[in-house]
Coordinates of C-alpha atoms and ligand atoms in Angstrom, one line a residue:
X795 CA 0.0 0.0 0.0
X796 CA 1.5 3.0 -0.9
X797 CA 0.3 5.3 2.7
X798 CA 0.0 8.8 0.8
X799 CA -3.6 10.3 1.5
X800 CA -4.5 7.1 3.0
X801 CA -6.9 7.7 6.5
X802 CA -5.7 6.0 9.3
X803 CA -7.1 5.8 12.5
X804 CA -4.6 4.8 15.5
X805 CA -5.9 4.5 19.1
X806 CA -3.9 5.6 22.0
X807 CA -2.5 7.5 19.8
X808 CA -0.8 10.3 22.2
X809 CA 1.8 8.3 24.1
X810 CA 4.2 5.7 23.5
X811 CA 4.1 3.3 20.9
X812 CA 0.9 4.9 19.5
X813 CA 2.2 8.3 18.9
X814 CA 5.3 7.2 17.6
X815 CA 2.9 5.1 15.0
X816 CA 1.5 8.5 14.0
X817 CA 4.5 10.2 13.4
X818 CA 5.8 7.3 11.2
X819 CA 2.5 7.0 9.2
X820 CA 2.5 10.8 8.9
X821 CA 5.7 11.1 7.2
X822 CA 5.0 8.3 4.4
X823 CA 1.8 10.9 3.9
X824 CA -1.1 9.1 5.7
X825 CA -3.7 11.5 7.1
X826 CA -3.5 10.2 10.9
X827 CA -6.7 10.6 13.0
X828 CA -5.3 10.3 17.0
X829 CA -7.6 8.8 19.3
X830 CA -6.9 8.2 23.3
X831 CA -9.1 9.6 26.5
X832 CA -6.7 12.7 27.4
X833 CA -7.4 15.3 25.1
X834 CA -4.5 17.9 26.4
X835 CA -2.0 15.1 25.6
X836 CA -3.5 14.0 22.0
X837 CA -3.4 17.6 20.9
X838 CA 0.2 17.9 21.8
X839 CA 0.8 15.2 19.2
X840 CA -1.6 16.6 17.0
X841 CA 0.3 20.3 17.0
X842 CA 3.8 18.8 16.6
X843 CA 2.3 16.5 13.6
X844 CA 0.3 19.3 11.7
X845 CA 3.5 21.8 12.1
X846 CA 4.6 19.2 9.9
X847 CA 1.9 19.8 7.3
X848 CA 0.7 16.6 7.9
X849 CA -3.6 15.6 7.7
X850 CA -4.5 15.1 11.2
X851 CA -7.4 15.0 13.6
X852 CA -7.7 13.9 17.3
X853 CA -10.7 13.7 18.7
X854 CA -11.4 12.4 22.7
X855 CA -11.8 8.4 22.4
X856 CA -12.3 5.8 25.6
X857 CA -12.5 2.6 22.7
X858 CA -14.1 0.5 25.8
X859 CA -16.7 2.7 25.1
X860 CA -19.4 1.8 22.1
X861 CA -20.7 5.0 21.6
X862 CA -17.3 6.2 21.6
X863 CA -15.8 4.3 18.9
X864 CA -19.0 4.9 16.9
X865 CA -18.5 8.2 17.3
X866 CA -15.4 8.5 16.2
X867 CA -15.7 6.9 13.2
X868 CA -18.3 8.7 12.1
X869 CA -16.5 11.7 12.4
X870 CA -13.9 10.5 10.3
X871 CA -15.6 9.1 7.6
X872 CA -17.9 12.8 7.8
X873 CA -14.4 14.5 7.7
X874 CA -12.3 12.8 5.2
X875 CA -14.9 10.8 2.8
X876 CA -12.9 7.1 3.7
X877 CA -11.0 5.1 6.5
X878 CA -8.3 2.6 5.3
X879 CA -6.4 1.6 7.9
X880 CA -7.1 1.3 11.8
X881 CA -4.2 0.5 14.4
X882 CA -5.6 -0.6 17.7
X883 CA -2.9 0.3 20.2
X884 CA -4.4 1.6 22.9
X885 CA -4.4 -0.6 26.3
X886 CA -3.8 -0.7 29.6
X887 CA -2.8 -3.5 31.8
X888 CA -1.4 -2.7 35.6
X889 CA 0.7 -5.6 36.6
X890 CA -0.8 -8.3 39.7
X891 CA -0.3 -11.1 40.7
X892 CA -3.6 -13.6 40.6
X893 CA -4.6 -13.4 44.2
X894 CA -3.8 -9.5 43.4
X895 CA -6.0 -9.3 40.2
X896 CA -9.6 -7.8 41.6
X897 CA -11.9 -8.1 39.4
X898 CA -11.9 -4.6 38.7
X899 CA -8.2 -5.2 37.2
X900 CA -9.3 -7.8 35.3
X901 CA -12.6 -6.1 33.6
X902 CA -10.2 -3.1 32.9
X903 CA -7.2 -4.9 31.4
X904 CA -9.5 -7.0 29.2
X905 CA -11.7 -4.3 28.3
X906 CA -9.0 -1.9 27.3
X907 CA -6.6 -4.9 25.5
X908 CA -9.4 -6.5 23.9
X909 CA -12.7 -5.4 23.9
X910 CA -11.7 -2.3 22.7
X911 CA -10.2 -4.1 19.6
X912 CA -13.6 -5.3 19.0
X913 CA -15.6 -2.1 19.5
X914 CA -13.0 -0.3 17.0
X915 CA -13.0 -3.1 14.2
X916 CA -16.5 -3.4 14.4
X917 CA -16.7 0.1 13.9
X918 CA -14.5 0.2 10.9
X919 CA -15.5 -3.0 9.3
X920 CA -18.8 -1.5 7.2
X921 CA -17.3 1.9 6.0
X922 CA -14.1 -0.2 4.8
X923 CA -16.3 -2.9 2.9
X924 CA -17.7 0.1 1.4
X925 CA -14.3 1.5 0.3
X926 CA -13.5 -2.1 -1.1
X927 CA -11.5 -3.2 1.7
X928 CA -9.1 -2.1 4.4
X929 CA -6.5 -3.1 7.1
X930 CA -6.6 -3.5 10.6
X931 CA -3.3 -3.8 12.5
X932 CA -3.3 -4.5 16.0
X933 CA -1.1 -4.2 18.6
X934 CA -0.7 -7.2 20.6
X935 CA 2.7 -8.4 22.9
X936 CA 4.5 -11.6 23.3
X937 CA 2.3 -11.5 26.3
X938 CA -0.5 -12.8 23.3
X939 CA 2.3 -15.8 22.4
X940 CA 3.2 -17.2 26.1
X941 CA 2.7 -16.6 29.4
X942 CA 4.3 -14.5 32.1
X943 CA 4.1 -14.2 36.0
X944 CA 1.7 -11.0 37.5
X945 CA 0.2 -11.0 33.9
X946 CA -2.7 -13.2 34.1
X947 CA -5.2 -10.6 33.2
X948 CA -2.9 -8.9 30.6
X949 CA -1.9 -12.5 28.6
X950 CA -5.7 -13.4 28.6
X951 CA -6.7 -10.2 26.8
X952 CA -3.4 -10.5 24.3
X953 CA -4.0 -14.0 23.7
X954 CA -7.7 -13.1 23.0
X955 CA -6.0 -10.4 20.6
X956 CA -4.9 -12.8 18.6
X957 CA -8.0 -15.4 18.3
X958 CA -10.2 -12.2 17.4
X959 CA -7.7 -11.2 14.7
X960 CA -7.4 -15.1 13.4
X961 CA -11.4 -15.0 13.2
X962 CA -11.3 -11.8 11.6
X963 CA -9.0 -12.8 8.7
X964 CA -10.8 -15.9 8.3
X965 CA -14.7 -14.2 8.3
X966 CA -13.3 -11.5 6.5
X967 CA -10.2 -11.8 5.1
X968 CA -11.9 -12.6 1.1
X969 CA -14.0 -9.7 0.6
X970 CA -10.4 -7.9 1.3
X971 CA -10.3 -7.0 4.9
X972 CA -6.3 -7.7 6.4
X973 CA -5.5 -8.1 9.7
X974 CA -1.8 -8.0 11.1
X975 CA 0.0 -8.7 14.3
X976 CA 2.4 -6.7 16.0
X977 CA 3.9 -8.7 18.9
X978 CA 6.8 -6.5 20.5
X979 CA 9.1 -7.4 24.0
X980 CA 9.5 -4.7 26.5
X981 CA 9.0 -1.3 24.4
X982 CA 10.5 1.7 26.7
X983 CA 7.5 3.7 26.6
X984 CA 5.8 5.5 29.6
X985 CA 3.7 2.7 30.6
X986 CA 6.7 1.4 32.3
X987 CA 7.4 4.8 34.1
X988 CA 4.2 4.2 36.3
X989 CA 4.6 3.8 40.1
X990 CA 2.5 0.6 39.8
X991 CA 4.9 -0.5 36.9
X992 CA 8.0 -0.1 37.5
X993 CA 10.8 -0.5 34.2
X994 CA 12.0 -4.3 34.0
X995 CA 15.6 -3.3 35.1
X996 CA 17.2 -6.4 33.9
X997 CA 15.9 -5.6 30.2
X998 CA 16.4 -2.1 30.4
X999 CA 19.5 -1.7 27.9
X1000 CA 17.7 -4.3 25.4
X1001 CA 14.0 -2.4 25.0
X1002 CA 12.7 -2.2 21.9
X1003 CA 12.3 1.5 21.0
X1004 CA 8.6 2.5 19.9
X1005 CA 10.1 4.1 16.8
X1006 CA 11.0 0.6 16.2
X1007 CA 7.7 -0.8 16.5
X1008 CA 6.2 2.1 14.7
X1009 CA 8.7 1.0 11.6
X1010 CA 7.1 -2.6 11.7
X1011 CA 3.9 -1.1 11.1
X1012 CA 4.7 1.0 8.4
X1013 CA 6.8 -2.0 6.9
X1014 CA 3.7 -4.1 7.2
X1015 CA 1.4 -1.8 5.6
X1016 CA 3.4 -1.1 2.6
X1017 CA 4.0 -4.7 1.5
X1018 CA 2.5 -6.2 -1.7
X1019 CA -1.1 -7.6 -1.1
X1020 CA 0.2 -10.8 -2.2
X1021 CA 2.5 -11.6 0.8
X1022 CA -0.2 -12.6 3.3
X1023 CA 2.2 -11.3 6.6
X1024 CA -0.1 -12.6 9.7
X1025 CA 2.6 -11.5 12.9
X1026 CA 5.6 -9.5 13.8
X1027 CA 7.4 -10.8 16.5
X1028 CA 9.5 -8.3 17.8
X1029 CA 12.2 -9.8 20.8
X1030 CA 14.6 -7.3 22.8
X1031 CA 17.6 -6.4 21.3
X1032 CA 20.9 -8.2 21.7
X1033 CA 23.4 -7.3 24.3
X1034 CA 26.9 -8.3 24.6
X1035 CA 25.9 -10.0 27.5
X1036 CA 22.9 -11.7 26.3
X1037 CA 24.5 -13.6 23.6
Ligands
NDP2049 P1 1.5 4.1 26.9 O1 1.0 4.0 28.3 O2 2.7 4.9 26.6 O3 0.2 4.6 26.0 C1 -1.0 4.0 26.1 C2 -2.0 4.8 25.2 O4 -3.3 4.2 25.2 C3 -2.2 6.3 25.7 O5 -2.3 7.1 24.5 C4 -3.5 6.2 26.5 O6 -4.1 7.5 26.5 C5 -4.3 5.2 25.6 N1 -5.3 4.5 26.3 C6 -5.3 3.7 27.4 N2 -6.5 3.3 27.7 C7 -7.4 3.8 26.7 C8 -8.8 3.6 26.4 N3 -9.6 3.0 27.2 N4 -9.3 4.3 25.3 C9 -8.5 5.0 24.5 N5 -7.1 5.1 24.7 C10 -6.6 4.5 25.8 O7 1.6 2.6 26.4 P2 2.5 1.9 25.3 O8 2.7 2.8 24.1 O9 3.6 1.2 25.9 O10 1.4 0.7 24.9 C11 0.6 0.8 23.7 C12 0.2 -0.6 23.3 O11 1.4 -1.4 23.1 C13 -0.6 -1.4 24.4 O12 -1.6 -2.1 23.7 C14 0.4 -2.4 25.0 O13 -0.3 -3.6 25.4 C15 1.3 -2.7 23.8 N6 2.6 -3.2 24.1 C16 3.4 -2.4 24.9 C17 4.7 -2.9 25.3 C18 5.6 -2.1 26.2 O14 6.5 -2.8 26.7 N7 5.4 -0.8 26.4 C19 5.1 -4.2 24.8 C20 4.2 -4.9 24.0 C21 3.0 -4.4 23.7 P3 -5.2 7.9 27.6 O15 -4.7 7.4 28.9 O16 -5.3 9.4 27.5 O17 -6.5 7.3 27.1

């Protein structure tokens, strides 16, 4: 796909891994709509994009939300005539061990990690069919590959990531909707500056930057439609010490 005046929506778009996205996308040309609950921060992104002369929009978005997500792509499809691309970033996932995961941890990491994927693609899916097809990327972990301690919550909804986007391909995957993977290692991003989530010293000096992650997106989305690429597994970088 070549990303000039292509829309793309990409959620949790004003930190991280999902702002990075929107820089990258930006700069091939894609008109990026930013999407996250804080508006102050997504405006900062969307400032420092359209100085740029890039197409943006950012509009307040909590994708756990129904009437959210419809809203939002309603507003994009009003302002720019077509959608053909959605990222599903955004998440949240504090870290707990299972006599530590309330149930409110549990309804929030699987209703940001996953059922906000839902929500979003669901709200996509019609307006793309219409366009003749589209792409959905998602942003899943090797938390949705294998399992890790205090991540119970977190693995389920990542795991459930990547059923929804098998089920996706395979429902919709001939009348041209494509769904890709992104499964990254530690990213150093902000969620690890939290109090509740402290950075994993031991991989500190391996992270995988978000630019990094940003550039498998683009790299995905600008391969030839033949080359059916289902997941990118991203692991942390090599140290001399780690062999
Ligand atoms: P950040 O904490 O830096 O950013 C999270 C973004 O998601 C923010 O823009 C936040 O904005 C938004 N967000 C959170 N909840 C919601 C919601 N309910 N509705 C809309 N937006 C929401 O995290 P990262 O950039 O590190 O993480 C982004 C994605 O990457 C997540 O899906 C995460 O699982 C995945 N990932 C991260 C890794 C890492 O090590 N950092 C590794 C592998 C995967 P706001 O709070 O204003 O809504």
């Amino acid at each position: 796909m070549d990303l000039r005046d292509k829309v793309v929506i990409i959620t949790g778009a004003s930190s991280g891994i999902g702002a990075e996205i929107a820089r990258t996308l930006a700069a091939e040309g894609a008109a990026v709509v930013l999407a996250a609950r804080s508006m102050s921060k997504l405006e900062r992104v969307a400032a420092e994009l359209a100085a740029t002369g890039a197409a943006t929009m950012a509009l307040p978005t909590d994708v756990t939300r129904e009437a959210d997500c419809q809203a939002l792509v309603s507003a994009v499809v009003d302002a720019f005539g077509r959608l053909d691309v959605l990222v599903n970033n955004a998440g949240y996932a504090p870290p707990a061990s299972l006599p530590d995961t309330t149930e409110a941890i549990w309804d929030a990491t699987i209703d940001s990690c996953l059922k906000g994927v839902f929500l979003m693609t669901r709200a996509v899916v019609p307006h793309m069919l219409q366009n003749g097809g589209g792409t959905v990327v998602n942003i899943s972990s090797v938390a949705g590959k294998a399992g890790f301690e205090n991540r119970t919550a977190y693995c389920a909804a990542k795991w459930g990531v990547h059923g929804f986007t098998e089920a996706l391909r395979a429902e919709l995957g001939r009348q041209n909707i494509r769904a890709h993977l992104i499964c990254p290692a530690a990213v150093a991003t902000p969620w690890w500056d939290t109090a509740n989530n402290p950075q994993p010293l031991d991989v500190l000096d391996k992270m995988i930057k978000p630019e990094e992650v940003a550039e498998a997106v683009c790299w995905v989305l600008t391969q030839p439609d033949r080359l059916q690429i289902d997941e990118v597994v991203l692991k942390l970088h090599r140290s001399p010490w780690a062999g």
